[in-house]
Coordinates of C-alpha atoms and ligand atoms in Angstrom, one line a residue:
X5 CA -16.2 -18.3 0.8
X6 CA -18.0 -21.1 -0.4
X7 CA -17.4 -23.4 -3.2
X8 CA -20.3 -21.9 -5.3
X9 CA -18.6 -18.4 -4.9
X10 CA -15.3 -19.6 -6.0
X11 CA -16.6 -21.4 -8.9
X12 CA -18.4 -18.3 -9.8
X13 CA -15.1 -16.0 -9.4
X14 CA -13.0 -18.3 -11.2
X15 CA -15.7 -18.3 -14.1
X16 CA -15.9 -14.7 -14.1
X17 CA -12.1 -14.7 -14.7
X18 CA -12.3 -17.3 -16.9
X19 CA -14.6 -15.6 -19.5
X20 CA -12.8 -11.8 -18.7
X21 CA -9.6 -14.1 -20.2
X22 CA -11.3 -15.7 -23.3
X23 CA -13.3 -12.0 -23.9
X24 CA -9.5 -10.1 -23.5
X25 CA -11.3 -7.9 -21.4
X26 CA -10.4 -6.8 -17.4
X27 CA -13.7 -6.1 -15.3
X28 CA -14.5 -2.5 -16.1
X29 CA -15.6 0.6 -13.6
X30 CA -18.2 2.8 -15.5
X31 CA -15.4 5.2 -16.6
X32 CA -12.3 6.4 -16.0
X33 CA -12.4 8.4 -12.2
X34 CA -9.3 11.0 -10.3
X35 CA -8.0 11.3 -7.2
X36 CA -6.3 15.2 -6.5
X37 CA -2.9 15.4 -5.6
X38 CA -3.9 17.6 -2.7
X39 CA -4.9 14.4 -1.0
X40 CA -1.8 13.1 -0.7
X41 CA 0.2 16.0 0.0
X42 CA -2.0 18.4 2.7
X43 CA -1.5 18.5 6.3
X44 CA -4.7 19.2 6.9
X45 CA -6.3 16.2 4.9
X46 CA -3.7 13.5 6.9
X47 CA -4.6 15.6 10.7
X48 CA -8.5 14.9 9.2
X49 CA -7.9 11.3 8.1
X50 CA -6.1 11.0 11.4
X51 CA -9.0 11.7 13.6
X52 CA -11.8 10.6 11.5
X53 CA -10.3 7.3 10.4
X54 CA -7.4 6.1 12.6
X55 CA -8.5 7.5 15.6
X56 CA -12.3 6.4 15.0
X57 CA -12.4 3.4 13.2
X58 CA -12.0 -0.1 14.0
X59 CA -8.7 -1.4 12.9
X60 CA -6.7 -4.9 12.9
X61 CA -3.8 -5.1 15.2
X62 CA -2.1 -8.2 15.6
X63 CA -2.7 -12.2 14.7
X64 CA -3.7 -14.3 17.6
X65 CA -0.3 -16.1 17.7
X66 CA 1.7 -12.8 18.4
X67 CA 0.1 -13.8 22.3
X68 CA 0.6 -17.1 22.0
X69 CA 0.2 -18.4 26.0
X70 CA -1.1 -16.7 29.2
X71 CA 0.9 -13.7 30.4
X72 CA 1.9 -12.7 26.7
X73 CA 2.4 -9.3 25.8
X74 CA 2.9 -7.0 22.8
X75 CA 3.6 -3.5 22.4
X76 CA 2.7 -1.3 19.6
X77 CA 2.8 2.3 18.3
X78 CA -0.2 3.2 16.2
X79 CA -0.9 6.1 14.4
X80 CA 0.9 8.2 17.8
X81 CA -1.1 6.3 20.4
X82 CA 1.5 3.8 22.0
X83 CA -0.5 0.4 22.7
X84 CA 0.0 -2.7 24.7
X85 CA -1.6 -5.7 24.1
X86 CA -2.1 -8.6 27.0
X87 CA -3.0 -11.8 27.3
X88 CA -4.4 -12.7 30.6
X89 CA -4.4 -16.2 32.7
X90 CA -7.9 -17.1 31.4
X91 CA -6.8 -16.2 27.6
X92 CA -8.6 -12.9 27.2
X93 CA -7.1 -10.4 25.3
X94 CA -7.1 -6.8 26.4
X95 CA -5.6 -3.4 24.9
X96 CA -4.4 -0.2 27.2
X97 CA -2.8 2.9 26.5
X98 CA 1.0 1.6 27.0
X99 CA 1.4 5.1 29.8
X100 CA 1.7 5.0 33.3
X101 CA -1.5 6.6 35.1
X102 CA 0.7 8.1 37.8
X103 CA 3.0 10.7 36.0
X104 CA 2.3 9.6 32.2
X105 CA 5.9 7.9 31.4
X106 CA 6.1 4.8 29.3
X107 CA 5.2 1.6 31.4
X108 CA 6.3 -1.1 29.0
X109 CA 9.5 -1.0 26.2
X110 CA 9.7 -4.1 25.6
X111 CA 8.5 -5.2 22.7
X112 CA 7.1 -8.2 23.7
X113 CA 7.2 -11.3 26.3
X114 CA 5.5 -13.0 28.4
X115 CA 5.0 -11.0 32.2
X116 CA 1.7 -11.2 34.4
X117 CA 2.6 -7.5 35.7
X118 CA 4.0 -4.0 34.9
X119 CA 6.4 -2.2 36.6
X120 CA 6.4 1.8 35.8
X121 CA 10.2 2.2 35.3
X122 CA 9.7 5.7 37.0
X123 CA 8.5 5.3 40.3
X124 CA 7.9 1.6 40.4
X125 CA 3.6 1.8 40.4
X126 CA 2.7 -1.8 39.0
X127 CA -0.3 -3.1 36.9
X128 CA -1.5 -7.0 36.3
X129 CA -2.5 -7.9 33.0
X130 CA -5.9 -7.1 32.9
X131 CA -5.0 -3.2 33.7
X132 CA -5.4 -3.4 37.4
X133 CA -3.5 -1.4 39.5
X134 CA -2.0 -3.4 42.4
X135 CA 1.1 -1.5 43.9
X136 CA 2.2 1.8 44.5
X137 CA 5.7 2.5 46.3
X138 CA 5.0 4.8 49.6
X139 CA 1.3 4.7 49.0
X140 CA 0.0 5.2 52.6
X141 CA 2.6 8.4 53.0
X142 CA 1.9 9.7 49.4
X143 CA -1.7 9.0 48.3
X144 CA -3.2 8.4 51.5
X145 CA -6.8 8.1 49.4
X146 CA -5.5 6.3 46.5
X147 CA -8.2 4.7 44.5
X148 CA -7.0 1.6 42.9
X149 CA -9.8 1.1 41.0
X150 CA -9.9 4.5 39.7
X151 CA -6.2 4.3 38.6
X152 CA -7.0 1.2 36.5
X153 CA -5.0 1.3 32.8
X154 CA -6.5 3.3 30.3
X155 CA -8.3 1.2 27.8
X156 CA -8.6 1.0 24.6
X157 CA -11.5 -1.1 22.8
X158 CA -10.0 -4.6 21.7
X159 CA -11.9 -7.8 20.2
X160 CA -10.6 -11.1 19.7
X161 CA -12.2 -12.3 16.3
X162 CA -11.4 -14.9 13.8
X163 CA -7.4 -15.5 14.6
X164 CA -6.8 -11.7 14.7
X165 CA -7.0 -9.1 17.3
X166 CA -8.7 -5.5 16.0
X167 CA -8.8 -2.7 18.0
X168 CA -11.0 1.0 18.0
X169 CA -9.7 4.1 19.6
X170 CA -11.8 6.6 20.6
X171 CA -15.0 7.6 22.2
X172 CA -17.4 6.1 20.1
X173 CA -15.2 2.6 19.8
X174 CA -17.2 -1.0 21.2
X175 CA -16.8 -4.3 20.5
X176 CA -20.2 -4.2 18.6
X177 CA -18.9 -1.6 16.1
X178 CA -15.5 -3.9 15.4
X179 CA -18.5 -6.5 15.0
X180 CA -20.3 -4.3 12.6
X181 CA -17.6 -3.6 10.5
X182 CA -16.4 -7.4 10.0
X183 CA -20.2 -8.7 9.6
X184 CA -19.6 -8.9 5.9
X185 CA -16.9 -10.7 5.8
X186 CA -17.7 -13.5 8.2
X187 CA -18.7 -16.0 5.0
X188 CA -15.0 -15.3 4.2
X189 CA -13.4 -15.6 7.9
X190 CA -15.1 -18.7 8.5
X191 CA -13.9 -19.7 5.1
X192 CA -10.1 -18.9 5.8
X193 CA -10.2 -20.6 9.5
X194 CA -6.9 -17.9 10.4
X195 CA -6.7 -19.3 14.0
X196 CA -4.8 -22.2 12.4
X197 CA -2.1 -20.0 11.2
X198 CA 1.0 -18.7 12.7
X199 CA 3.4 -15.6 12.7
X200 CA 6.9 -17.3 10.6
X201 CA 8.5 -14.0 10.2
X202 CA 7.8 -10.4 9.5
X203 CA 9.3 -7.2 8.2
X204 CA 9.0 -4.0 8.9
X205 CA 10.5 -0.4 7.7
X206 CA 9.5 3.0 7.1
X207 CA 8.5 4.6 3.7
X208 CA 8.7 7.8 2.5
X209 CA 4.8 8.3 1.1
X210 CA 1.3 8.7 2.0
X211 CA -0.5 5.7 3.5
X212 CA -2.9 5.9 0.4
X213 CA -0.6 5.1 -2.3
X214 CA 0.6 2.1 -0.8
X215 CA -3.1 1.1 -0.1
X216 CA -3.9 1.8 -3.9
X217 CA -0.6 -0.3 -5.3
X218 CA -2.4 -3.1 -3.6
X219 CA -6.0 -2.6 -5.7
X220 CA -4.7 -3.4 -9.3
X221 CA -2.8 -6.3 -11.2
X222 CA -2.4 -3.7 -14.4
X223 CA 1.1 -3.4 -12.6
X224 CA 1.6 -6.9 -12.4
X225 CA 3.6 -7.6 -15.7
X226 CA 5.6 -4.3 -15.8
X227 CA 6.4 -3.5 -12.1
X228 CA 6.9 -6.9 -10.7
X229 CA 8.9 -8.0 -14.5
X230 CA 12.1 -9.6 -11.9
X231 CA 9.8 -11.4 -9.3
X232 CA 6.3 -12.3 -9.6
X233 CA 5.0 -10.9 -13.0
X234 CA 5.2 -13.5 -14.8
X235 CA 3.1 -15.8 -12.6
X236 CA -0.2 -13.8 -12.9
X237 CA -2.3 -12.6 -16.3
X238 CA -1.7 -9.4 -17.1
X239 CA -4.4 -7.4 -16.0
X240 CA -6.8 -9.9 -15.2
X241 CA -8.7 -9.0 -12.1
X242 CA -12.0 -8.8 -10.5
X243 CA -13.1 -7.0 -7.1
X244 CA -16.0 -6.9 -4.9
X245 CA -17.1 -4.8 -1.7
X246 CA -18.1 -6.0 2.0
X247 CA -18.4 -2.6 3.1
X248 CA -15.8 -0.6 3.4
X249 CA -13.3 -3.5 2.7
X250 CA -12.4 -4.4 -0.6
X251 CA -11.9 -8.3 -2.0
X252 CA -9.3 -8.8 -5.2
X253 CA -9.2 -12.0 -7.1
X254 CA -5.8 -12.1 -8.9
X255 CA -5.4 -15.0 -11.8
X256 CA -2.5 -16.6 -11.8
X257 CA -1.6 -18.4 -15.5
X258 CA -2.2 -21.4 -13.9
X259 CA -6.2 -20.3 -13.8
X260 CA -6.3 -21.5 -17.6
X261 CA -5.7 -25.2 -16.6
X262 CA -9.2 -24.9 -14.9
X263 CA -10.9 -25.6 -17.9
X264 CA -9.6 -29.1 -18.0
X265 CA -11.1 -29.7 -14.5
X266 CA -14.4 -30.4 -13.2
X267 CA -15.9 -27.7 -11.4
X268 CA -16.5 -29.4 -8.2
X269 CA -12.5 -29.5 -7.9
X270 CA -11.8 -26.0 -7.8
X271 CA -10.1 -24.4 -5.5
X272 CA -9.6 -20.4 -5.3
X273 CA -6.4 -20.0 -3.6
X274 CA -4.5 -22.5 -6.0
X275 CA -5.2 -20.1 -9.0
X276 CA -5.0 -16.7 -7.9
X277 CA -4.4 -14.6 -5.2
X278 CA -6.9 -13.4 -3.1
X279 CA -6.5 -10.4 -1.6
X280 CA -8.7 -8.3 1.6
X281 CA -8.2 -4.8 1.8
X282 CA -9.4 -4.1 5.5
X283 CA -10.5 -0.8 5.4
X284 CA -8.6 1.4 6.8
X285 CA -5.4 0.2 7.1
X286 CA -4.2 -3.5 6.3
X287 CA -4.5 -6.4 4.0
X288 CA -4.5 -10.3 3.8
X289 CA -2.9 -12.0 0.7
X290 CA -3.9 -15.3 0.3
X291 CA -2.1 -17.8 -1.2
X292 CA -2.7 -21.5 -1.6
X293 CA -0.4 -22.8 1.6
X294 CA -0.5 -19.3 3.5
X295 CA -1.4 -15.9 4.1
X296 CA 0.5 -12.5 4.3
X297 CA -0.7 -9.7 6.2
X298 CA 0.4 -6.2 4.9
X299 CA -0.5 -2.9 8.0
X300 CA -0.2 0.2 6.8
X301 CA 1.0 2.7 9.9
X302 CA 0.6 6.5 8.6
X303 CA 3.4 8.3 10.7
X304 CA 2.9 11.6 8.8
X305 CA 1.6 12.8 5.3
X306 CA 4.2 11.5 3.6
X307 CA 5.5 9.1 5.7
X308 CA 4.1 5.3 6.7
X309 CA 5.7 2.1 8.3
X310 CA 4.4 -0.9 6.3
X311 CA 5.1 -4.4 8.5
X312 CA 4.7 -7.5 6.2
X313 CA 4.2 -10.6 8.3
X314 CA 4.2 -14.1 6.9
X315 CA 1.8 -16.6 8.5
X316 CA 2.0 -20.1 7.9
X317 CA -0.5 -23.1 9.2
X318 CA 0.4 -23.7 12.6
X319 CA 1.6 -27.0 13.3
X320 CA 2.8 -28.7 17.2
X321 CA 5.9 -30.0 16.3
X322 CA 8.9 -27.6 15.4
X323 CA 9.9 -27.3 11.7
X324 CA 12.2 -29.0 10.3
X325 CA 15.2 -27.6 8.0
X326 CA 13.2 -27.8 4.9
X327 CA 10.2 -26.6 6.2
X328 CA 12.2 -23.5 7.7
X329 CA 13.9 -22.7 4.5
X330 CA 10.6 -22.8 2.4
X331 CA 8.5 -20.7 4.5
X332 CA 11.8 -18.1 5.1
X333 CA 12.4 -18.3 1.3
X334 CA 8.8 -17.1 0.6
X335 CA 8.7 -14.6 3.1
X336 CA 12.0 -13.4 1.1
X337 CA 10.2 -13.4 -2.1
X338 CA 7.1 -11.5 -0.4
X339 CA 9.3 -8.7 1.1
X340 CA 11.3 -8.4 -2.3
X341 CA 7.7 -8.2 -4.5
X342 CA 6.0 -5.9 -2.0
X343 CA 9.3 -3.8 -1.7
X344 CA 8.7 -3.0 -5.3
X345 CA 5.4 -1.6 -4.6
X346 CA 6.6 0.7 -1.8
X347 CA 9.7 1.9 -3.7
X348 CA 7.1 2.9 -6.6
X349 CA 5.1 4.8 -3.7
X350 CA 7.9 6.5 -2.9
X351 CA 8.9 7.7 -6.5
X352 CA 4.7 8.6 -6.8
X353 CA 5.0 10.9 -3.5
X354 CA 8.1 12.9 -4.8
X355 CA 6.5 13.3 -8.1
X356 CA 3.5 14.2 -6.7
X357 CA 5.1 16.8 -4.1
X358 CA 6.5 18.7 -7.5
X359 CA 3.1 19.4 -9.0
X360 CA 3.7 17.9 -12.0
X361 CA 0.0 15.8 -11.4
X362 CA -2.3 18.2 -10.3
X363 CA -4.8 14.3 -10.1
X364 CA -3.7 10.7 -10.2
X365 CA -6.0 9.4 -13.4
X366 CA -7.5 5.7 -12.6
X367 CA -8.4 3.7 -15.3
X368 CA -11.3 2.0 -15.9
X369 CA -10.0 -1.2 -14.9
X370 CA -8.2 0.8 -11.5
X371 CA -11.9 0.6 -10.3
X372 CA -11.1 -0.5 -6.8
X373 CA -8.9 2.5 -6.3
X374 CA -11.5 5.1 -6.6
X375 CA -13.8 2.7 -4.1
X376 CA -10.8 2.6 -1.7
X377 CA -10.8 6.8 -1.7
X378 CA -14.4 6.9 -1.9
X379 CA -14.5 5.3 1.4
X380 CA -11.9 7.3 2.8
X381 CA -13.6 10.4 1.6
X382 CA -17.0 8.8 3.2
X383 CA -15.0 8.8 6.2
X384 CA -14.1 12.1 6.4
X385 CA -17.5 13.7 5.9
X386 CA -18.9 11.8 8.5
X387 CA -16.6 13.4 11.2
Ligands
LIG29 S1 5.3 7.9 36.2 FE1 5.0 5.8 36.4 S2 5.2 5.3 38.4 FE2 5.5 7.4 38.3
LIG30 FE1 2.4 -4.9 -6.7

C-alpha cells in the first residue's frame, strides 16, 4: 500500500470519527440460516469453493531449507508440501500411487525421499518415483514416470505458498486471483517474516461465521471488553474489495494522535489493524511489528479447525529471552482475543441449529459481511 493510500484510509477514518458515523452499506442486508446449517449448501461450497478455488496454504518459512516437508489435511484432501534441492516448492496428494495408503505421517521435517510405510515404494521430493521393492518379479512393465505423485497445483508467491485443487487449478489462476493485491503484497514484503508459534483446534460452527466475526469492529467494545476492546474505537471501520478478498482498516484510539502529526509521517499499521480476508478461507492481521494469519479448515457443516499462527520479522541470530517472551506473550494475547470470536461462533451455530433466526440481520455498518457471502454465493452459481 502506498503512503498516499494510507494517508487517504487514515483520513477517511479520521473524519468517520469526528462525523460519529461508521462507513455505511446502502441498507441493512440478511443472510438465511439455511446457509449455515444444510448439508447440501456445505457438499456445494465444498466442491465449488474448496475444491476449485485457489487457496493459501502455508508461509514460506514453514520449508525453511532444502529437503523440507509439511503435511496437511485440507478440506478431506491430505497434502504434502516439499521443498526440493533447488528451493522449489511443490504440492502432492500425501497417498501412495501403488495401493493408496498414507505415504507421509509426519507432520513435518526435513527428508529428500518417501518411503510408503506399506510396501516400501519410495518418492524424491519432486514426486518422482524411484524404487519399488520386487519390481522386476511384480511389475515387470512398471512405468516410473507414469507412477509419478499425484499433484496438486502449488505457487510460491509473496512469502506464502497457495495452492488449487482440481481440474481447472494453474498457477495462472492463483495469479489471477492475487493480482489485486500485489500493491499490498509488495507493500507488506511477508518473505521477511517467520512462523513464532501457532495454534490450532477444532470448533463446533460453520466456516462462515468465523469468517464474518472477522468483517466487523461493532464487536470490538462488547465482545473483546477483557482483552483488546479497549484499544480500538468502537465501531470505527472502513473496508474495500480486491476481488473476491476483502481489506479492513481497524482504528485503534491511538488513530486520534494523528492529527498532531504531519501527514508525510503516517504510518497505517501503527494506528489500526489491517486486516486481508483471502477469499475463501484465511486472513492476515496486521499489526505494527507483525502479522497473524488466521486458516479457516471446514471439516463439516458445522464444524471447522481454525490454526492461528503468529509470524514475526525474521531475523539470523536466535532470540534472546526477552524477545522470546514478547513475541510468545502476544501470540498468547492473539489466541485468547481470537478464542473469543470462535466461542461466539460456536454459541451462533447452536442458536442457529434451533430455528430461533430463520436470517442473521447485518447492519448497515456489517457491510463486509454481506460482500463476504455475496462472493461465496457467486461461487456457487458458477459451479
Ligand atoms: S500402498 Fe504404498 S507401497 Fe504399497
Ligand atoms: Fe473479534
Amino acid at each position: 500500500m502506498d503512503h498516499d493510500t494510507q494517508v487517504e484510509l487514515l483520513d477517511e477514518l479520521l473524519g468517520l470519527r469526528k462525523q460519529g458515523a461508521a462507513y455505511l452499506a446502502e441498507s441493512v442486508s440478511f443472510s438465511k440460516a439455511e446457509r449455515y446449517i444444510s448439508d447440501a449448501q456445505f457438499a456445494a461450497e465444498r466442491d465449488a469453493i474448496f475444491l476449485k478455488q485457489p487457496f493459501l496454504l502455508a508461509h514460506s518459512s514453514e520449508l525453511p531449507e532444502e529437503g523440507s516437508f509439511l503435511k496437511r489435511d485440507c478440506f478431506g484432501i491430505p497434502i504434502l508440501l516439499t521443498r526440493d534441492r533447488d528451493g522449489a516448492v511443490h504440492a502432492f496428494y500425501n497417498v501412495c500411487r501403488h495401493r493408496g495408503a498414507r505415504l507421509v505421517e509426519a507432520e513435518s521435517g526435513c527428508k529428500h525421499r518417501f518411503t510408503c510405510p506399506y510396501h516400501a515404494w519410495t518418492w524424491d521430493n519432486t514426486g518422482r518415483l524411484i524404487a519399488a521393492p520386487h519390481r522386476e518379479q511384480g511389475f515387470p512393465d512398471l512405468d516410473f514416470d507414469a507412477y509419478g505423485l499425484k499433484r496438486v497445483t502449488c505457487l510460491e508467491k509473496a512469502g506464502w505458498i497457495w495452492c488449487q485443487i482440481g481440474e481447472a487449478a494453474s498457477n495462472d489462476t492463483i495469479e489471477t486471483s492475487l493480482a489485486p493485491l500485489q500493491a499490498d503484497l509488495d507493500w507488506l514484503d511477508f518473505a521477511s517474516y517467520e512462523v513464532h508459534a501457532e495454534d490450532e483446534k477444532l470448533w463446533r460452527c460453520n466456516w462462515k461465521i468465523v469468517v464474518e466475526g472477522g468483517l466487523e469492529a461493532y464487536h470490538f467494545r462488547v465482545a473483546h471488553a477483557k482483552t483488546i476492546g479497549a484499544l480500538f474505537h468502537d465501531n470505527l471501520s472502513t473496508y474495500r474489495m480486491f476481488g473476491n478478498h476483502i481489506r479492513s482498516i481497524l482504528a485503534r484510539v491511538m488513530v486520534d494522535q494523528l492529527v498532531e502529526v504531519p501527514r508525510k509521517h503516517w504510518r497505517i499499521r501503527d494506528h489500526a489493524n489491517v486486516l486481508y480476508n483471502l477469499f475463501p478461507n484465511s486472513a492476515w492481521l496486521v499489526q505494527s511489528d507483525h502479522v497473524v494469519l488466521i486458516q479457516f479448515f471446514p471439516v463439516g457443516v458445522d464444524e471447522t479447525r481454525i490454526r492461528c499462527v503468529t509470524l514475526r520479522p525474521s531475523q539470523p541470530e536466535p532470540l534472546t529471552e526477552k524477545q522470546q517472551s514478547y513475541w510468545d506473550k502476544n501470540h498468547a494475547l492473539t489466541v485468547k482475543t481470537l478464542e473469543e470470536d470462535f466461542e461466539l461462533g460456536v454459541q451462533i451455530q447452536s442458536g442457529m441449529a434451533l430455528g430461533v433466526n430463520e436470517q442473521l440481520t447485518f447492519g448497515r455498518f456489517e457491510g463486509a459481511l454481506d460482500k463476504f457471502n455475496a462472493a461465496v454465493d457467486a461461487a456457487l452459481k458458477q459451479d
